[in-house]
Short mmCIF file of C-alpha atoms and ligand atoms in Angstrom, two decimals:
data_model
loop_
_atom_site.label_atom_id
_atom_site.label_comp_id
_atom_site.label_asym_id
_atom_site.label_seq_id
_atom_site.Cartn_x
_atom_site.Cartn_y
_atom_site.Cartn_z
CA MET A 1 0.14 -0.06 -0.02
CA ILE A 2 3.09 2.30 0.52
CA LYS A 3 6.00 2.41 -1.79
CA MET A 4 8.96 4.70 -1.28
CA VAL A 5 10.68 4.76 -4.57
CA ASN A 6 14.84 5.95 -4.02
CA ILE A 7 13.93 8.55 -1.42
CA SER A 8 16.62 10.82 -0.04
CA LYS A 9 16.28 13.63 2.45
CA VAL A 10 19.07 16.19 2.84
CA PHE A 11 19.12 18.61 5.40
CA SER A 12 20.95 22.06 4.92
CA PRO A 13 22.12 21.10 1.26
CA GLY A 14 24.92 22.94 -0.01
CA THR A 15 26.08 24.19 3.31
CA VAL A 16 28.87 22.91 5.84
CA ASN A 17 25.89 21.48 7.76
CA GLU A 18 24.83 19.37 4.86
CA ASN A 19 23.31 16.14 6.27
CA ALA A 20 21.93 13.17 4.22
CA ALA A 21 19.20 11.91 6.80
CA ILE A 22 17.86 9.39 4.38
CA ARG A 23 19.83 7.76 1.36
CA ASN A 24 18.33 6.42 -1.56
CA VAL A 25 15.68 4.18 0.35
CA ASP A 26 13.39 1.71 -1.16
CA LEU A 27 10.63 0.48 0.68
CA VAL A 28 7.39 -1.33 0.13
CA VAL A 29 4.90 -1.56 3.09
CA ASN A 30 2.08 -4.18 2.27
CA GLU A 31 -1.32 -4.00 3.78
CA GLY A 32 -1.56 -5.87 7.01
CA ASP A 33 2.20 -5.60 7.61
CA PHE A 34 3.00 -4.87 11.10
CA ILE A 35 6.70 -3.53 10.73
CA THR A 36 9.13 -2.66 13.83
CA ILE A 37 11.93 -0.43 13.17
CA ILE A 38 15.40 -0.03 15.32
CA GLY A 39 18.38 1.81 14.58
CA SER A 40 20.69 3.90 16.54
CA ASN A 41 20.33 7.71 17.51
CA GLY A 42 20.26 9.66 14.20
CA ALA A 43 19.68 6.73 11.83
CA GLY A 44 16.92 8.38 10.34
CA LYS A 45 14.06 6.57 11.61
CA THR A 46 11.99 9.65 12.62
CA THR A 47 12.79 11.39 9.40
CA LEU A 48 11.54 8.28 7.45
CA PHE A 49 8.21 8.68 9.37
CA ASN A 50 8.07 12.28 8.33
CA LEU A 51 8.38 11.73 4.88
CA ILE A 52 5.45 9.05 4.98
CA SER A 53 3.30 11.17 6.93
CA GLY A 54 4.04 14.55 4.80
CA ASN A 55 5.56 16.35 7.90
CA MET A 56 8.59 16.56 5.40
CA ILE A 57 8.92 16.60 1.84
CA PRO A 58 11.86 14.30 0.16
CA THR A 59 14.65 15.94 -1.60
CA GLU A 60 14.62 13.23 -4.01
CA GLY A 61 12.15 10.28 -4.89
CA GLN A 62 8.52 9.40 -4.68
CA VAL A 63 6.39 8.25 -1.99
CA LEU A 64 3.24 6.35 -3.40
CA ILE A 65 0.35 5.26 -1.55
CA ASN A 66 -2.09 2.74 -3.05
CA GLY A 67 -0.44 3.75 -6.13
CA ARG A 68 -0.88 7.32 -6.06
CA ASP A 69 2.21 9.77 -5.78
CA VAL A 70 1.76 11.78 -2.56
CA SER A 71 5.33 13.11 -2.29
CA LYS A 72 4.01 16.63 -2.39
CA GLU A 73 0.62 16.35 -0.50
CA GLN A 74 0.43 18.24 2.66
CA GLU A 75 0.47 16.42 6.08
CA PHE A 76 -2.89 17.46 6.97
CA LYS A 77 -4.18 15.85 3.92
CA ARG A 78 -2.61 12.48 4.66
CA ALA A 79 -3.39 12.48 8.04
CA ARG A 80 -6.90 11.62 6.91
CA TYR A 81 -5.79 8.04 6.31
CA ILE A 82 -2.53 7.93 8.40
CA GLY A 83 -2.39 7.87 12.07
CA ARG A 84 0.46 8.92 13.98
CA ILE A 85 1.65 8.72 17.70
CA PHE A 86 4.57 10.69 19.11
CA GLN A 87 6.86 9.90 21.88
CA ASP A 88 5.42 13.08 23.67
CA PRO A 89 2.03 12.25 25.22
CA LEU A 90 1.10 15.82 24.97
CA LEU A 91 0.92 16.12 21.30
CA GLY A 92 -2.09 13.72 20.68
CA THR A 93 -4.69 15.44 22.72
CA ALA A 94 -5.57 18.89 23.96
CA SER A 95 -4.77 19.49 27.59
CA THR A 96 -7.24 22.42 28.27
CA MET A 97 -10.21 20.47 26.84
CA THR A 98 -12.38 18.03 28.43
CA LEU A 99 -11.97 14.29 27.70
CA GLU A 100 -15.40 14.27 25.79
CA ASP A 101 -14.45 17.23 23.75
CA ASN A 102 -11.11 15.54 22.79
CA MET A 103 -13.13 12.42 21.65
CA MET A 104 -15.65 14.45 19.94
CA ILE A 105 -13.07 16.45 17.83
CA THR A 106 -11.23 13.24 17.05
CA HIS A 107 -14.28 11.47 16.08
CA ARG A 108 -15.15 13.91 13.73
CA LYS A 109 -12.05 13.54 11.87
CA GLY A 110 -12.05 13.97 8.28
CA ARG A 111 -15.68 15.14 8.34
CA LYS A 112 -16.38 18.52 7.19
CA GLY A 113 -18.36 21.36 8.47
CA LEU A 114 -19.29 22.75 12.03
CA ARG A 115 -21.75 20.59 14.25
CA ILE A 116 -22.55 20.78 17.73
CA SER A 117 -23.56 17.30 18.54
CA LEU A 118 -22.18 16.10 21.47
CA ASN A 119 -25.42 14.38 22.76
CA ASN A 120 -26.01 11.39 25.10
CA LYS A 121 -26.01 8.79 22.64
CA MET A 122 -22.39 10.19 21.76
CA ARG A 123 -21.31 10.07 25.31
CA GLU A 124 -22.61 6.49 25.84
CA PHE A 125 -20.39 5.55 22.73
CA PHE A 126 -17.50 7.23 24.00
CA ARG A 127 -18.03 5.89 27.40
CA GLU A 128 -18.28 2.08 25.98
CA LYS A 129 -15.02 2.60 24.13
CA LEU A 130 -13.10 4.16 27.34
CA THR A 131 -14.18 1.22 29.46
CA SER A 132 -11.99 -1.15 26.89
CA LEU A 133 -9.16 0.75 28.01
CA GLU A 134 -9.55 -0.34 31.72
CA MET A 135 -8.00 2.73 32.88
CA GLY A 136 -11.42 4.17 34.72
CA LEU A 137 -11.46 6.99 32.24
CA GLU A 138 -15.07 6.25 31.34
CA ASP A 139 -16.05 8.18 34.61
CA ARG A 140 -14.02 11.45 33.76
CA LEU A 141 -15.59 12.39 30.67
CA LYS A 142 -15.64 15.93 31.93
CA ASP A 143 -12.34 16.30 33.41
CA ASN A 144 -9.55 18.33 31.49
CA VAL A 145 -7.27 15.90 29.77
CA GLY A 146 -4.59 18.04 31.23
CA LEU A 147 -5.21 16.13 34.38
CA LEU A 148 -4.51 12.60 33.09
CA SER A 149 -1.15 11.01 33.42
CA GLY A 150 0.96 10.49 30.49
CA GLY A 151 0.15 6.72 30.05
CA GLN A 152 -3.68 7.78 30.22
CA ARG A 153 -3.21 10.41 27.61
CA GLN A 154 -1.24 8.16 25.36
CA ALA A 155 -3.80 5.30 25.58
CA LEU A 156 -6.56 7.95 24.83
CA THR A 157 -4.76 9.15 21.82
CA LEU A 158 -4.20 5.70 20.84
CA LEU A 159 -7.96 4.69 21.34
CA THR A 160 -9.30 8.07 19.22
CA MET A 161 -6.73 7.13 16.48
CA VAL A 162 -7.93 3.61 15.93
CA ILE A 163 -11.52 4.58 16.14
CA SER A 164 -11.05 7.05 13.05
CA ARG A 165 -9.96 3.76 11.13
CA PRO A 166 -6.70 4.98 9.63
CA GLU A 167 -5.19 2.83 6.86
CA LEU A 168 -1.47 2.86 8.39
CA ILE A 169 -0.39 3.90 11.92
CA LEU A 170 3.11 5.23 12.69
CA LEU A 171 4.23 4.87 16.24
CA ASP A 172 7.41 6.76 17.03
CA GLU A 173 8.70 5.43 20.43
CA HIS A 174 5.26 6.12 21.75
CA THR A 175 5.94 4.55 25.06
CA ALA A 176 9.43 5.90 25.51
CA ALA A 177 8.35 8.85 27.65
CA LEU A 178 6.35 6.58 30.13
CA ASP A 179 7.29 5.04 33.59
CA PRO A 180 8.04 1.00 32.87
CA ARG A 181 4.34 0.28 34.33
CA ASN A 182 2.47 2.59 32.09
CA ALA A 183 4.74 1.79 29.17
CA LYS A 184 3.92 -1.92 29.43
CA ILE A 185 0.06 -1.21 29.86
CA VAL A 186 -0.10 1.26 26.59
CA LEU A 187 2.16 -1.26 24.69
CA GLU A 188 -0.15 -4.28 25.26
CA LEU A 189 -3.03 -2.01 24.62
CA THR A 190 -1.41 -1.13 21.18
CA MET A 191 -0.92 -4.88 20.27
CA ARG A 192 -4.54 -5.35 21.29
CA PHE A 193 -5.73 -2.66 18.83
CA ILE A 194 -3.16 -3.70 16.02
CA ASN A 195 -4.87 -7.21 16.31
CA ASP A 196 -8.72 -6.33 16.93
CA TYR A 197 -8.43 -3.84 13.96
CA GLY A 198 -6.11 -5.29 11.69
CA LEU A 199 -4.10 -2.20 11.44
CA THR A 200 -1.05 -1.65 9.17
CA THR A 201 1.57 -0.71 11.57
CA MET A 202 5.11 0.71 11.54
CA MET A 203 6.55 1.27 15.03
CA ILE A 204 9.80 2.69 16.07
CA THR A 205 11.30 1.14 18.98
CA HIS A 206 14.57 1.44 21.03
CA ASN A 207 13.85 -1.97 22.58
CA MET A 208 15.43 -4.86 20.37
CA ASN A 209 13.29 -7.44 22.33
CA HIS A 210 9.99 -5.80 21.44
CA ALA A 211 11.17 -5.29 17.92
CA ILE A 212 12.00 -8.98 17.69
CA GLN A 213 8.89 -9.95 19.78
CA TYR A 214 6.37 -8.00 18.02
CA GLY A 215 5.17 -7.81 14.31
CA ASN A 216 5.80 -9.65 11.21
CA ARG A 217 8.46 -7.65 9.84
CA LEU A 218 11.70 -5.81 11.08
CA LEU A 219 13.73 -3.02 9.67
CA MET A 220 17.23 -1.93 11.01
CA MET A 221 18.39 1.43 10.05
CA ASP A 222 21.71 2.87 10.07
CA LYS A 223 23.08 6.35 8.84
CA GLY A 224 20.06 6.87 6.72
CA GLU A 225 19.70 3.49 5.12
CA ILE A 226 17.61 0.53 5.78
CA ILE A 227 20.24 -2.07 6.33
CA LEU A 228 18.29 -4.92 7.34
CA ASP A 229 14.72 -6.25 6.21
CA ILE A 230 13.69 -9.38 7.81
CA SER A 231 10.29 -10.97 7.60
CA GLY A 232 8.54 -14.27 7.69
CA ALA A 233 10.18 -17.31 9.29
CA GLU A 234 13.52 -15.47 9.61
CA LYS A 235 11.92 -13.04 11.60
CA GLU A 236 10.28 -15.82 14.02
CA ALA A 237 13.95 -17.42 14.54
CA LEU A 238 15.28 -13.95 15.25
CA THR A 239 17.41 -13.50 18.52
CA VAL A 240 19.21 -10.38 19.75
CA GLU A 241 22.48 -12.24 19.27
CA LYS A 242 21.54 -13.00 15.51
CA LEU A 243 20.72 -9.28 14.92
CA VAL A 244 23.86 -8.12 16.32
CA ASP A 245 25.97 -10.39 14.28
CA LYS A 246 24.01 -9.42 11.32
CA PHE A 247 24.61 -5.97 11.95
CA HIS A 248 28.41 -6.67 12.07
CA ASP A 249 28.49 -8.75 9.03
CA ILE A 250 26.98 -5.73 7.05
CA ARG A 251 28.64 -2.89 8.57
CA LYS A 252 31.80 -4.20 9.41
CA ARG A 253 31.80 -2.69 12.84
CA THR A 254 30.32 -3.52 16.17
CA LEU A 255 26.70 -2.86 17.09
CA GLU A 256 27.31 -0.78 20.35
CA SER A 257 24.72 -2.36 22.67
CA ASP A 258 24.02 1.16 23.60
CA GLU A 259 23.60 2.23 20.07
CA VAL A 260 20.30 0.35 19.97
CA MET A 261 19.35 0.28 23.45
CA LEU A 262 19.36 -3.30 25.17
CA SER A 263 16.53 -2.85 27.81
CA THR A 264 14.37 -5.49 28.48
CA MET B 1 -25.49 54.00 36.72
CA ILE B 2 -26.07 50.26 36.84
CA GLU B 3 -27.66 50.16 33.32
CA GLY B 4 -24.70 52.23 31.95
CA ILE B 5 -22.03 49.88 33.42
CA PHE B 6 -24.22 46.92 32.15
CA VAL B 7 -24.19 48.25 28.41
CA GLU B 8 -20.51 49.40 28.39
CA GLY B 9 -19.73 45.82 29.98
CA LEU B 10 -21.66 44.14 27.02
CA VAL B 11 -20.53 46.47 24.21
CA TYR B 12 -16.66 46.14 25.08
CA GLY B 13 -17.34 42.42 26.00
CA ILE B 14 -17.71 41.70 22.39
CA MET B 15 -14.06 42.98 22.14
CA VAL B 16 -13.01 40.83 25.28
CA LEU B 17 -14.53 37.83 23.29
CA GLY B 18 -12.12 38.77 20.66
CA VAL B 19 -9.14 39.07 22.71
CA PHE B 20 -9.96 35.88 24.83
CA ILE B 21 -10.02 33.95 21.37
CA THR B 22 -6.42 34.93 20.39
CA PHE B 23 -4.96 35.10 23.62
CA ARG B 24 -6.44 32.03 25.45
CA ILE B 25 -7.33 29.88 22.79
CA LEU B 26 -4.81 30.35 19.90
CA ASN B 27 -2.31 31.14 22.68
CA PHE B 28 -1.38 34.14 20.44
CA PRO B 29 -0.81 37.39 21.99
CA ASP B 30 -2.27 39.50 19.10
CA LEU B 31 -1.34 43.10 19.08
CA THR B 32 -3.65 43.98 16.08
CA VAL B 33 -6.67 44.35 18.42
CA ASP B 34 -5.40 47.90 19.43
CA GLY B 35 -5.54 48.72 15.74
CA SER B 36 -8.70 46.85 14.65
CA PHE B 37 -10.72 48.27 17.54
CA PRO B 38 -10.33 51.93 16.41
CA LEU B 39 -10.65 50.87 12.76
CA GLY B 40 -14.19 49.46 13.82
CA ALA B 41 -14.93 52.67 15.28
CA ALA B 42 -13.93 54.77 12.39
CA ILE B 43 -15.85 52.69 9.64
CA MET B 44 -19.02 53.23 12.17
CA ALA B 45 -18.45 56.98 12.46
CA ILE B 46 -17.71 57.55 8.94
CA MET B 47 -20.72 55.36 7.63
CA LEU B 48 -23.19 57.16 10.00
CA THR B 49 -22.12 60.76 9.18
CA ARG B 50 -22.57 59.85 5.54
CA GLY B 51 -26.14 58.63 6.40
CA SER B 52 -25.73 55.19 5.85
CA SER B 53 -27.72 52.54 7.70
CA PRO B 54 -26.08 51.54 11.00
CA TRP B 55 -26.71 47.91 10.12
CA LEU B 56 -24.73 48.27 7.08
CA ALA B 57 -22.17 50.14 8.93
CA LEU B 58 -21.84 47.40 11.54
CA MET B 59 -21.48 44.73 8.61
CA LEU B 60 -18.69 46.73 7.31
CA ALA B 61 -17.00 47.16 10.75
CA LEU B 62 -16.92 43.45 11.01
CA THR B 63 -15.57 42.80 7.63
CA GLY B 64 -12.81 45.55 8.15
CA GLY B 65 -11.92 43.84 11.37
CA ILE B 66 -11.72 40.31 9.85
CA LEU B 67 -9.57 41.34 7.04
CA ALA B 68 -7.24 43.15 9.47
CA GLY B 69 -7.15 39.76 11.30
CA PHE B 70 -6.43 37.99 8.16
CA VAL B 71 -3.43 40.10 7.35
CA THR B 72 -2.09 39.28 10.82
CA ALA B 73 -2.76 35.69 10.46
CA LEU B 74 -0.95 35.42 6.95
CA ILE B 75 2.06 37.18 8.17
CA HIS B 76 2.19 34.83 11.11
CA THR B 77 1.39 31.69 9.35
CA LYS B 78 4.16 32.36 6.57
CA LEU B 79 6.74 33.61 8.90
CA ILE B 80 6.53 32.09 12.31
CA GLY B 81 4.20 29.01 12.37
CA ALA B 82 2.82 27.31 15.30
CA MET B 83 -0.40 28.50 17.17
CA GLY B 84 -2.88 27.36 19.65
CA ASN B 85 -2.93 24.69 22.12
CA ASN B 86 -1.90 21.70 20.16
CA GLU B 87 -0.99 22.44 16.42
CA GLN B 88 -0.14 18.54 15.70
CA MET B 89 -3.58 17.69 16.93
CA VAL B 90 -5.01 19.76 14.63
CA ILE B 91 -3.11 18.46 11.70
CA ASN B 92 -3.62 14.97 12.80
CA GLN B 93 -7.26 15.45 12.50
CA GLY B 94 -6.89 16.12 8.83
CA VAL B 95 -7.36 19.85 9.25
CA ASN B 96 -5.18 22.52 7.77
CA PRO B 97 -3.79 24.54 10.87
CA GLU B 98 -3.40 27.81 8.51
CA TYR B 99 -7.22 27.79 7.84
CA MET B 100 -7.88 27.53 11.51
CA LYS B 101 -5.58 30.37 12.37
CA LEU B 102 -6.93 32.39 9.63
CA ILE B 103 -10.60 31.74 10.98
CA GLY B 104 -9.50 32.35 14.60
CA VAL B 105 -7.62 35.55 14.22
CA GLY B 106 -10.20 36.70 11.62
CA LEU B 107 -13.08 35.90 13.70
CA SER B 108 -11.12 37.74 16.90
CA ASN B 109 -10.57 40.94 15.20
CA GLY B 110 -13.70 41.12 13.56
CA LEU B 111 -15.48 40.75 16.99
CA VAL B 112 -13.35 43.72 18.13
CA ALA B 113 -13.98 45.89 15.48
CA LEU B 114 -17.58 45.38 15.93
CA SER B 115 -17.14 46.22 19.26
CA GLY B 116 -15.21 49.27 18.41
CA ALA B 117 -18.22 50.12 16.07
CA PHE B 118 -20.37 49.89 19.23
CA VAL B 119 -18.47 51.96 21.17
CA ALA B 120 -18.28 54.82 18.58
CA GLN B 121 -22.14 54.69 18.60
CA PHE B 122 -22.06 54.78 22.39
CA GLN B 123 -19.87 57.65 22.97
CA GLY B 124 -20.91 59.44 19.93
CA PHE B 125 -17.53 59.82 18.51
CA ALA B 126 -14.40 58.06 17.30
CA ASP B 127 -10.72 58.79 17.18
CA VAL B 128 -7.27 56.58 16.95
CA ASN B 129 -6.82 56.97 20.62
CA LEU B 130 -9.87 54.68 21.58
CA GLY B 131 -7.48 51.66 20.70
CA GLN B 132 -5.23 52.80 23.40
CA GLY B 133 -4.91 50.27 26.17
CA ILE B 134 -7.71 47.80 24.75
CA ILE B 135 -5.62 45.09 24.92
CA VAL B 136 -4.94 45.37 28.42
CA ALA B 137 -8.43 46.01 29.32
CA GLY B 138 -9.47 43.03 27.14
CA LEU B 139 -6.79 40.92 29.23
CA ALA B 140 -7.98 42.44 32.66
CA SER B 141 -11.61 41.34 31.78
CA VAL B 142 -10.79 38.10 30.80
CA MET B 143 -8.67 37.59 33.77
CA MET B 144 -11.46 38.56 36.10
CA GLY B 145 -14.05 36.50 34.36
CA GLU B 146 -11.70 33.59 35.13
CA PHE B 147 -11.30 34.75 38.56
CA ILE B 148 -15.33 34.58 39.13
CA LEU B 149 -16.25 31.43 37.31
CA ARG B 150 -14.10 28.15 37.09
CA SER B 151 -15.20 25.74 34.13
CA ASN B 152 -14.20 24.18 30.89
CA LYS B 153 -17.51 24.25 29.11
CA ILE B 154 -17.70 26.58 26.16
CA ALA B 155 -20.83 28.01 27.06
CA ILE B 156 -19.61 29.04 30.56
CA LEU B 157 -16.30 30.17 29.05
CA THR B 158 -18.31 32.51 26.79
CA LEU B 159 -20.62 33.52 29.63
CA ARG B 160 -17.73 34.48 31.99
CA VAL B 161 -16.10 36.62 29.47
CA LEU B 162 -18.92 38.88 29.45
CA LEU B 163 -19.36 38.84 33.22
CA GLY B 164 -15.57 39.66 33.41
CA SER B 165 -16.03 42.72 31.02
CA ILE B 166 -19.17 43.99 33.22
CA LEU B 167 -16.95 43.52 36.59
CA TYR B 168 -14.20 45.32 34.86
CA ARG B 169 -15.97 48.21 33.54
CA GLY B 170 -18.04 48.35 37.20
CA LEU B 171 -14.69 48.97 38.66
CA MET B 172 -13.35 51.33 36.25
CA TYR B 173 -16.97 53.43 36.71
CA LEU B 174 -16.01 53.27 40.47
CA GLY B 175 -12.48 54.54 39.89
CA ARG B 176 -13.74 57.31 37.63
CA TYR B 177 -16.42 58.66 39.77
CA TYR B 178 -15.50 58.09 43.28
CA GLY B 179 -11.65 57.95 42.84
CA TYR B 180 -11.45 61.76 43.18
CA TYR B 181 -12.08 61.31 46.89
CA ILE B 182 -8.72 59.51 47.22
CA ASN B 183 -7.02 61.93 44.52
CA LEU B 184 -7.23 59.24 41.50
CA THR B 185 -6.85 60.86 38.08
CA PRO B 186 -7.86 59.13 35.12
CA SER B 187 -4.60 57.99 34.11
CA ASP B 188 -4.37 56.13 37.42
CA LEU B 189 -6.94 53.86 36.13
CA ARG B 190 -4.21 52.19 34.03
CA LEU B 191 -2.40 51.46 37.29
CA ILE B 192 -5.62 50.16 38.60
CA THR B 193 -5.97 48.00 35.67
CA GLY B 194 -2.60 46.43 35.93
CA LEU B 195 -3.09 45.67 39.50
CA LEU B 196 -6.11 43.94 38.79
CA ILE B 197 -4.40 41.57 36.29
CA VAL B 198 -1.47 41.11 38.56
CA VAL B 199 -4.01 40.17 41.43
CA SER B 200 -6.36 38.07 39.30
CA LEU B 201 -3.28 36.26 38.22
CA ILE B 202 -1.86 35.55 41.59
CA VAL B 203 -5.47 34.21 42.90
CA THR B 204 -6.01 32.00 40.16
CA GLN B 205 -2.74 30.69 40.32
CA LEU B 206 -3.13 30.19 44.19
CA ARG B 207 -6.49 28.40 43.44
CA GLY B 208 -4.65 25.87 41.47
CA GLU B 209 -6.55 26.49 38.38
CA ARG B 210 -4.56 24.75 36.16
CA LYS B 211 -6.33 24.54 32.79
CA TRP B 212 -5.87 28.08 31.51
CA SER B 213 -2.24 28.62 33.18
CA GLY B 214 -0.54 28.35 29.78
CA ALA B 215 0.89 31.90 29.83
CA GLY B 216 4.36 31.73 28.77
CA ALA B 217 4.28 28.10 27.79
CA ALA B 218 5.27 27.08 24.22
CA PRO B 219 2.09 26.29 22.35
CA LEU B 220 2.95 22.85 21.49
CA ASN B 221 3.41 21.94 25.00
CA GLY B 222 -0.17 21.72 25.44
CA GLY B 223 -0.23 25.10 27.43
CA ASP B 224 0.30 23.50 30.90
CA PRO B 225 3.89 24.09 32.20
CA LYS B 226 3.35 21.64 34.89
CA GLN B 227 2.94 18.50 32.45
CA GLY B 228 5.67 19.83 30.05
CA ALA B 229 7.98 17.92 32.38
CA VAL B 230 6.17 14.53 31.38
CA GLY B 231 8.09 14.22 27.89
CA THR B 232 10.77 15.63 25.96
CA ALA B 233 9.39 16.46 22.44
CA PRO B 234 12.24 16.38 20.27
CA ASP B 235 10.08 15.43 17.14
CA ALA B 236 7.55 18.07 17.70
CA LYS B 237 10.43 20.55 17.75
CA GLU B 238 11.75 19.31 14.82
CA ALA B 239 8.35 19.39 13.31
CA ALA B 240 7.74 22.90 14.33
CA ALA B 241 11.25 24.04 13.16
CA THR B 242 11.00 22.52 9.71
CA ARG B 243 7.67 23.93 9.23
CA GLY B 244 8.94 27.50 10.45
CA SER B 245 11.73 27.50 8.06
CA ALA B 246 9.51 25.96 4.92
N1 LIG C 1 14.41 19.06 10.93
C1 LIG C 1 15.70 18.74 11.04
N2 LIG C 1 16.60 19.88 10.55
C2 LIG C 1 17.76 19.41 10.31
N3 LIG C 1 18.26 18.02 10.70
C3 LIG C 1 17.45 17.31 10.82
C4 LIG C 1 16.07 17.54 11.26
N4 LIG C 1 15.58 16.24 11.70
C5 LIG C 1 16.21 15.45 11.77
N5 LIG C 1 17.76 15.77 11.23
C6 LIG C 1 19.13 15.00 11.32
O1 LIG C 1 18.73 14.11 10.46
C7 LIG C 1 19.07 12.93 11.14
C8 LIG C 1 18.29 11.74 11.37
O2 LIG C 1 17.41 12.04 12.51
P1 LIG C 1 16.08 11.34 12.83
O3 LIG C 1 15.58 12.40 13.83
O4 LIG C 1 15.40 10.91 11.85
O5 LIG C 1 16.93 10.00 13.57
P2 LIG C 1 16.24 8.82 14.47
O6 LIG C 1 16.58 7.67 13.89
O7 LIG C 1 14.87 9.39 14.78
O8 LIG C 1 16.99 9.09 16.04
P3 LIG C 1 16.50 9.03 17.36
O9 LIG C 1 16.49 7.40 17.80
O10 LIG C 1 17.37 9.74 18.29
O11 LIG C 1 15.15 9.34 17.73
C9 LIG C 1 20.01 13.14 12.49
O12 LIG C 1 21.28 13.51 11.99
C10 LIG C 1 19.29 14.51 12.66
O13 LIG C 1 20.10 15.60 13.14
MG1 LIG C 2 13.56 9.50 16.38
#
């Protein structure tokens, strides 16, 4: 469904600060794929997401979605079918508005025009969805979202995104800013939603074990390139040691364990 | 007297609504207000002295203010970028944030000009100096409203803007008419306005009202400084930076 053809992204071209963050990348994401992405700091993972979401325009190459060239399409237009969650829990919801107002806004996603339609039927629907998070949020519809914990906010963002039925979701270390307990809860929730809704997913993580454990396909990035693309049975049989060895074979240098953090 | 205060409070209240939209909802300290207010007043005065209908004059004042707001919004979006409580969220909903800013700042200044037009009718004259101190008066009214009523419902937020405006005008009235007992001159009223702002700020802060305490916080932070510590937002900053330089 997504095809990146010979994509490059160069920051500050022609200056001393010239920096090729993505180099001639080709990538096909198939419908139903659940891809985990690892790579050291500055490898270009977030930039890859920015190019898919339309937050950045490639210096070279094309992004095709369902065969249509969207390389120049603006971010807000692509957001109608791409959902994205950031590391920062504050980015997905509005702190100074109530939970129900937040859900109302996201529920209207893609639909045009002004409408005041927050009625009891709607509230019931929101309450039912919130109950599935098992965080007690269904009783806090009138609370400002700013009062929720980071984990609750990230779970809420996840829920509202899923309800809008995106064709592709991009998760950029979306549990990294949470404490271990909340990170675990949000990660489990993520897996449940991906399964239940059959979402095509790309997930950046710094946790090698998670990258190996989840998904049907694993990408490793280094210095702006995708150096490993493992799927199928090979992905099933993958271990951290094999991954580190593979990196060494390709790059002829040792993968520092803290380069791709080995937290468990 | 009460009636006078009430009318004045409502007439200026329209301006306060405008200030509320930019300062509180868009997190954007919009200085256009000091100009769009006398603009509305001037349009009203000119139209009336030429014998046109007051309704047409009001429409024109509103339009004039909206256009003034558009200019500001365009300059802002083309040069600077982020605005509002959470721009990334707006984008995520598939909405063009530039349109939202255009609508918000346009509506805000339209209301301010409309208020200016009413004030020109109310006072029977218009001049450039009408705009002086309008932002400060608007802010003081917004804060006094927040001082009397706490809420996160849009209907009550709107109502308390008007209540704040009436209260502010009432205090100013008292200052104007009884202030001479303690040797207050009209320019001392500015000092009172300043003090009102400070006191409202302190009291609202002390009461721990967190939701509108975004003053000074980066817009992308969700407007809540206390929450800012939860997560670092490298991606957001990158995003804002690229959008800004694009
Ligand atoms: N907006 C930008 N302007 C200039 N350079 C940028 C910008 N965004 C990213 N870069 C650079 O591009 C390179 C790749 O950055 P990117 O954020 O994609 O890395 P990453 O793989 O997501 O790293 P991390 O794991 O630390 O999040 C880095 O060298 C970074 O400094
Ligand atoms: Mg990153």
